[in-house]
Amino acid sequence: DVKVTQSSRYLVKRTGEKVFLECVQDMDHENMFWYRQDPGLGLRLIYFSYDVKMKEKGDIPEGYSVSREKKERFSLILESASTNQTSMYLCASSFLVRGEQFFGPGTRLTVL
Amino acid sequence: KQEVTQIPAALSVPEGENLVLNCSFTDSAIYNLQWFRQDPGKGLTSLLLIQSSQREQTSGRLNASLDKSSGRSTLYIAASQPGDSATYLCAVNPREDAGNMLTFGGGTRLMVKP
């Protein structure tokens, strides 16, 4: 079974802090994705990566950056957290770019 | 731009009932369609993936169909159980020449009452 893990289930940060969310997958998948999920807005793609050190912007990249130094690990970085970044963050991976996506358990981030 | 709609937004049924969840999409240029389940406060669990060339896929009590020309997919759940209570999401992957990445519907929140 594919396993996608995220570093924290719940996280509370203060405005202006730098925040790192980490995601690790154990199935040697080429592609990894970061989404955020908000009530009424659904899931929206922030960034994705199709290979080590490669990244593409999704629908809402503003205020975020990503890092993929190793194939199994994809990090989402909030350079200066703001209250409007309070959300559920979901990581996913897939073997093919348009293949079946497998999700992690999510990180609920609250920015005060 | 692809839009994915799921109606109804919420559904409550008694245990044992067979039910159908609907997903419609505006652009038929799709590569595949995926159904997910999400429990409250949790991540998404992949249920079924249907390629654009397929008409249906089955897994246990779940059957998903795809009618690409009419822009519709349905998820059929047989003999529903309280454990099926969750939000069900569909998501569409576009063809390689037709845009970028998965578009999600808003979900249908299902409650199965004992």
mmCIF file of C-alpha atoms in Angstrom:
data_model
loop_
_atom_site.group_PDB
_atom_site.id
_atom_site.type_symbol
_atom_site.label_atom_id
_atom_site.label_comp_id
_atom_site.label_asym_id
_atom_site.label_seq_id
_atom_site.Cartn_x
_atom_site.Cartn_y
_atom_site.Cartn_z
ATOM 1 C CA ASP A 1 0.000 0.000 0.000
ATOM 2 C CA VAL A 2 1.077 3.516 -0.756
ATOM 3 C CA LYS A 3 1.825 5.508 2.327
ATOM 4 C CA VAL A 4 1.983 9.286 2.383
ATOM 5 C CA THR A 5 2.855 10.866 5.701
ATOM 6 C CA GLN A 6 2.811 14.487 6.794
ATOM 7 C CA SER A 7 4.998 15.849 9.561
ATOM 8 C CA SER A 8 2.223 17.253 11.759
ATOM 9 C CA ARG A 9 -1.520 16.726 12.134
ATOM 10 C CA TYR A 10 -2.062 20.056 13.876
ATOM 11 C CA LEU A 11 0.120 23.159 13.865
ATOM 12 C CA VAL A 12 -0.349 26.591 15.436
ATOM 13 C CA LYS A 13 1.893 29.450 14.321
ATOM 14 C CA ARG A 14 1.994 33.202 14.687
ATOM 15 C CA THR A 15 1.693 35.783 11.939
ATOM 16 C CA GLY A 16 5.041 36.419 10.272
ATOM 17 C CA GLU A 17 6.615 33.107 11.239
ATOM 18 C CA LYS A 18 8.279 30.902 8.640
ATOM 19 C CA VAL A 19 6.448 27.585 8.482
ATOM 20 C CA PHE A 20 7.612 24.271 7.040
ATOM 21 C CA LEU A 21 5.195 21.478 6.186
ATOM 22 C CA GLU A 22 6.798 18.199 5.210
ATOM 23 C CA CYS A 23 5.456 15.297 3.218
ATOM 24 C CA VAL A 24 7.065 11.904 2.668
ATOM 25 C CA GLN A 25 5.920 9.081 0.379
ATOM 26 C CA ASP A 26 7.276 5.553 0.345
ATOM 27 C CA MET A 27 6.291 4.330 -3.127
ATOM 28 C CA ASP A 28 8.992 5.911 -5.270
ATOM 29 C CA HIS A 29 6.415 8.146 -6.953
ATOM 30 C CA GLU A 30 7.701 10.724 -9.410
ATOM 31 C CA ASN A 31 4.995 13.296 -8.729
ATOM 32 C CA MET A 32 4.046 15.067 -5.539
ATOM 33 C CA PHE A 33 1.417 17.713 -4.867
ATOM 34 C CA TRP A 34 0.421 20.239 -2.212
ATOM 35 C CA TYR A 35 -3.230 21.288 -1.855
ATOM 36 C CA ARG A 36 -5.130 23.387 0.583
ATOM 37 C CA GLN A 37 -8.734 22.702 1.489
ATOM 38 C CA ASP A 38 -11.121 25.367 2.739
ATOM 39 C CA PRO A 39 -14.877 25.222 3.416
ATOM 40 C CA GLY A 40 -16.811 26.423 0.409
ATOM 41 C CA LEU A 41 -13.692 26.571 -1.793
ATOM 42 C CA GLY A 42 -12.852 22.879 -1.974
ATOM 43 C CA LEU A 43 -9.361 21.602 -2.754
ATOM 44 C CA ARG A 44 -7.005 23.904 -4.590
ATOM 45 C CA LEU A 45 -3.567 23.030 -5.922
ATOM 46 C CA ILE A 46 -0.715 25.141 -4.553
ATOM 47 C CA TYR A 47 2.343 23.547 -6.174
ATOM 48 C CA PHE A 48 3.369 20.243 -7.639
ATOM 49 C CA SER A 49 6.660 18.577 -8.460
ATOM 50 C CA TYR A 50 7.264 16.029 -11.214
ATOM 51 C CA ASP A 51 10.874 15.264 -10.327
ATOM 52 C CA VAL A 52 13.588 16.104 -7.836
ATOM 53 C CA LYS A 53 14.310 19.828 -7.847
ATOM 54 C CA MET A 54 11.492 20.424 -10.354
ATOM 55 C CA LYS A 55 8.341 22.343 -9.470
ATOM 56 C CA GLU A 56 5.323 23.878 -11.134
ATOM 57 C CA LYS A 57 2.887 26.451 -9.803
ATOM 58 C CA GLY A 58 -0.661 25.395 -9.229
ATOM 59 C CA ASP A 59 -3.737 27.564 -8.925
ATOM 60 C CA ILE A 60 -2.778 29.485 -5.767
ATOM 61 C CA PRO A 61 1.031 29.654 -5.332
ATOM 62 C CA GLU A 62 1.160 33.166 -3.885
ATOM 63 C CA GLY A 63 2.683 33.242 -0.419
ATOM 64 C CA TYR A 64 4.099 29.714 -0.713
ATOM 65 C CA SER A 65 7.252 28.064 -1.938
ATOM 66 C CA VAL A 66 8.287 24.418 -2.172
ATOM 67 C CA SER A 67 11.390 22.289 -2.008
ATOM 68 C CA ARG A 68 12.085 18.821 -3.345
ATOM 69 C CA GLU A 69 15.653 17.777 -2.679
ATOM 70 C CA LYS A 70 14.895 14.044 -2.494
ATOM 71 C CA LYS A 71 12.391 12.015 -4.462
ATOM 72 C CA GLU A 72 10.418 10.890 -1.431
ATOM 73 C CA ARG A 73 10.142 14.264 0.291
ATOM 74 C CA PHE A 74 8.237 17.403 -0.715
ATOM 75 C CA SER A 75 8.182 20.441 1.551
ATOM 76 C CA LEU A 76 5.774 23.360 1.539
ATOM 77 C CA ILE A 77 7.124 26.608 2.932
ATOM 78 C CA LEU A 78 5.166 29.611 4.116
ATOM 79 C CA GLU A 79 7.779 32.351 4.053
ATOM 80 C CA SER A 80 5.810 34.698 6.330
ATOM 81 C CA ALA A 81 2.623 33.122 7.612
ATOM 82 C CA SER A 82 -0.565 35.162 7.496
ATOM 83 C CA THR A 83 -3.983 34.535 9.019
ATOM 84 C CA ASN A 84 -5.497 33.853 5.585
ATOM 85 C CA GLN A 85 -3.208 30.828 5.315
ATOM 86 C CA THR A 86 -5.111 29.105 8.113
ATOM 87 C CA SER A 87 -6.319 25.970 6.382
ATOM 88 C CA MET A 88 -6.084 22.200 5.988
ATOM 89 C CA TYR A 89 -3.025 21.311 3.924
ATOM 90 C CA LEU A 90 -2.994 18.035 2.036
ATOM 91 C CA CYS A 91 -0.073 16.365 0.330
ATOM 92 C CA ALA A 92 -0.472 13.761 -2.418
ATOM 93 C CA SER A 93 1.720 11.651 -4.673
ATOM 94 C CA SER A 94 1.277 9.713 -7.899
ATOM 95 C CA PHE A 95 3.379 7.547 -10.186
ATOM 96 C CA LEU A 96 2.221 9.296 -13.360
ATOM 97 C CA VAL A 97 1.445 13.020 -13.660
ATOM 98 C CA ARG A 98 -2.182 12.160 -14.398
ATOM 99 C CA GLY A 99 -2.191 8.930 -12.447
ATOM 100 C CA GLU A 100 -4.068 7.921 -9.340
ATOM 101 C CA GLN A 101 -3.262 10.291 -6.504
ATOM 102 C CA PHE A 102 -2.709 9.092 -2.940
ATOM 103 C CA PHE A 103 -3.147 11.539 -0.104
ATOM 104 C CA GLY A 104 -1.601 12.020 3.299
ATOM 105 C CA PRO A 105 -3.644 12.572 6.486
ATOM 106 C CA GLY A 106 -3.464 16.371 6.263
ATOM 107 C CA THR A 107 -2.070 19.137 8.450
ATOM 108 C CA ARG A 108 -4.488 21.588 9.992
ATOM 109 C CA LEU A 109 -2.574 24.848 10.267
ATOM 110 C CA THR A 110 -3.828 27.743 12.355
ATOM 111 C CA VAL A 111 -2.079 31.105 12.033
ATOM 112 C CA LEU A 112 -2.815 33.496 14.891
ATOM 113 C CA LYS B 1 -11.887 26.230 -17.522
ATOM 114 C CA GLN B 2 -13.050 22.848 -16.222
ATOM 115 C CA GLU B 3 -15.785 22.984 -13.591
ATOM 116 C CA VAL B 4 -16.815 19.954 -11.555
ATOM 117 C CA THR B 5 -20.141 19.853 -9.735
ATOM 118 C CA GLN B 6 -21.494 17.334 -7.275
ATOM 119 C CA ILE B 7 -25.171 17.251 -6.468
ATOM 120 C CA PRO B 8 -26.572 16.872 -3.877
ATOM 121 C CA ALA B 9 -24.207 18.533 -1.430
ATOM 122 C CA ALA B 10 -25.558 16.335 1.363
ATOM 123 C CA LEU B 11 -27.505 13.104 1.494
ATOM 124 C CA SER B 12 -28.986 11.098 4.360
ATOM 125 C CA VAL B 13 -30.189 7.534 3.830
ATOM 126 C CA PRO B 14 -31.187 4.584 6.014
ATOM 127 C CA GLU B 15 -28.794 1.664 6.325
ATOM 128 C CA GLY B 16 -29.124 -0.957 3.592
ATOM 129 C CA GLU B 17 -30.231 1.413 0.867
ATOM 130 C CA ASN B 18 -28.531 1.451 -2.531
ATOM 131 C CA LEU B 19 -27.530 4.966 -3.508
ATOM 132 C CA VAL B 20 -26.051 6.986 -6.339
ATOM 133 C CA LEU B 21 -23.758 9.997 -6.059
ATOM 134 C CA ASN B 22 -23.451 12.291 -9.046
ATOM 135 C CA CYS B 23 -20.524 14.168 -10.544
ATOM 136 C CA SER B 24 -20.732 16.390 -13.625
ATOM 137 C CA PHE B 25 -17.978 18.197 -15.487
ATOM 138 C CA THR B 26 -18.102 20.879 -18.164
ATOM 139 C CA ASP B 27 -15.172 19.897 -20.417
ATOM 140 C CA SER B 28 -15.260 16.373 -21.837
ATOM 141 C CA ALA B 29 -11.541 16.482 -22.744
ATOM 142 C CA ILE B 30 -10.563 14.417 -19.741
ATOM 143 C CA TYR B 31 -7.773 11.920 -19.155
ATOM 144 C CA ASN B 32 -9.345 10.173 -16.190
ATOM 145 C CA LEU B 33 -11.697 10.677 -13.265
ATOM 146 C CA GLN B 34 -11.047 9.698 -9.674
ATOM 147 C CA TRP B 35 -13.454 9.177 -6.768
ATOM 148 C CA PHE B 36 -12.289 9.793 -3.214
ATOM 149 C CA ARG B 37 -13.676 9.416 0.260
ATOM 150 C CA GLN B 38 -12.852 11.863 3.044
ATOM 151 C CA ASP B 39 -13.657 11.329 6.721
ATOM 152 C CA PRO B 40 -14.000 14.451 8.906
ATOM 153 C CA GLY B 41 -10.652 16.073 9.601
ATOM 154 C CA LYS B 42 -8.762 13.457 7.602
ATOM 155 C CA GLY B 43 -7.058 13.133 4.252
ATOM 156 C CA LEU B 44 -8.568 11.697 1.076
ATOM 157 C CA THR B 45 -8.758 7.972 0.386
ATOM 158 C CA SER B 46 -8.738 6.924 -3.259
ATOM 159 C CA LEU B 47 -11.722 4.724 -4.106
ATOM 160 C CA LEU B 48 -11.756 4.291 -7.872
ATOM 161 C CA LEU B 49 -9.999 5.656 -10.930
ATOM 162 C CA ILE B 50 -11.696 5.512 -14.335
ATOM 163 C CA GLN B 51 -9.680 6.147 -17.478
ATOM 164 C CA SER B 52 -11.361 8.151 -20.239
ATOM 165 C CA SER B 53 -11.567 5.012 -22.411
ATOM 166 C CA GLN B 54 -13.452 3.063 -19.716
ATOM 167 C CA ARG B 55 -17.170 3.024 -18.977
ATOM 168 C CA GLU B 56 -17.042 1.748 -15.405
ATOM 169 C CA GLN B 57 -14.930 0.436 -12.573
ATOM 170 C CA THR B 58 -15.918 -1.714 -9.624
ATOM 171 C CA SER B 59 -14.442 -2.249 -6.184
ATOM 172 C CA GLY B 60 -16.457 -4.281 -3.695
ATOM 173 C CA ARG B 61 -19.797 -2.543 -3.089
ATOM 174 C CA LEU B 62 -18.719 0.464 -5.150
ATOM 175 C CA ASN B 63 -19.281 0.923 -8.856
ATOM 176 C CA ALA B 64 -18.299 4.063 -10.726
ATOM 177 C CA SER B 65 -19.473 4.830 -14.254
ATOM 178 C CA LEU B 66 -18.267 7.413 -16.735
ATOM 179 C CA ASP B 67 -20.131 8.994 -19.635
ATOM 180 C CA LYS B 68 -17.555 11.343 -21.068
ATOM 181 C CA SER B 69 -19.724 12.720 -23.866
ATOM 182 C CA SER B 70 -22.380 13.917 -21.450
ATOM 183 C CA GLY B 71 -19.870 15.026 -18.828
ATOM 184 C CA ARG B 72 -21.129 12.765 -16.068
ATOM 185 C CA SER B 73 -19.913 10.163 -13.628
ATOM 186 C CA THR B 74 -21.853 8.330 -10.973
ATOM 187 C CA LEU B 75 -20.711 6.431 -7.899
ATOM 188 C CA TYR B 76 -23.080 3.634 -6.937
ATOM 189 C CA ILE B 77 -22.886 2.301 -3.387
ATOM 190 C CA ALA B 78 -24.721 -0.960 -2.773
ATOM 191 C CA ALA B 79 -26.231 -1.935 0.555
ATOM 192 C CA SER B 80 -25.019 1.163 2.371
ATOM 193 C CA GLN B 81 -23.634 0.875 5.914
ATOM 194 C CA PRO B 82 -23.092 3.459 8.687
ATOM 195 C CA GLY B 83 -19.358 3.105 8.044
ATOM 196 C CA ASP B 84 -19.923 4.554 4.571
ATOM 197 C CA SER B 85 -20.745 7.912 6.166
ATOM 198 C CA ALA B 86 -18.197 10.397 4.812
ATOM 199 C CA THR B 87 -17.756 13.073 2.165
ATOM 200 C CA TYR B 88 -17.293 11.724 -1.345
ATOM 201 C CA LEU B 89 -15.314 13.788 -3.846
ATOM 202 C CA CYS B 90 -14.813 13.355 -7.549
ATOM 203 C CA ALA B 91 -11.878 14.865 -9.404
ATOM 204 C CA VAL B 92 -11.119 15.168 -13.100
ATOM 205 C CA ASN B 93 -7.711 15.044 -14.775
ATOM 206 C CA PRO B 94 -7.603 16.888 -18.109
ATOM 207 C CA ARG B 95 -6.086 15.511 -21.295
ATOM 208 C CA GLU B 96 -2.465 16.473 -21.757
ATOM 209 C CA ASP B 97 -3.373 19.087 -24.364
ATOM 210 C CA ALA B 98 -6.312 20.462 -22.426
ATOM 211 C CA GLY B 99 -4.966 22.057 -19.290
ATOM 212 C CA ASN B 100 -3.305 21.373 -16.063
ATOM 213 C CA MET B 101 -3.959 19.100 -13.152
ATOM 214 C CA LEU B 102 -6.830 17.702 -11.148
ATOM 215 C CA THR B 103 -10.049 19.686 -10.689
ATOM 216 C CA PHE B 104 -12.177 18.691 -7.703
ATOM 217 C CA GLY B 105 -15.890 18.838 -7.148
ATOM 218 C CA GLY B 106 -17.282 20.269 -3.935
ATOM 219 C CA GLY B 107 -18.211 16.845 -2.574
ATOM 220 C CA THR B 108 -21.335 15.071 -1.355
ATOM 221 C CA ARG B 109 -21.612 14.571 2.401
ATOM 222 C CA LEU B 110 -23.223 11.186 2.981
ATOM 223 C CA MET B 111 -24.799 10.069 6.221
ATOM 224 C CA VAL B 112 -26.035 6.480 6.546
ATOM 225 C CA LYS B 113 -28.324 6.064 9.538
ATOM 226 C CA PRO B 114 -28.460 2.744 11.415
#
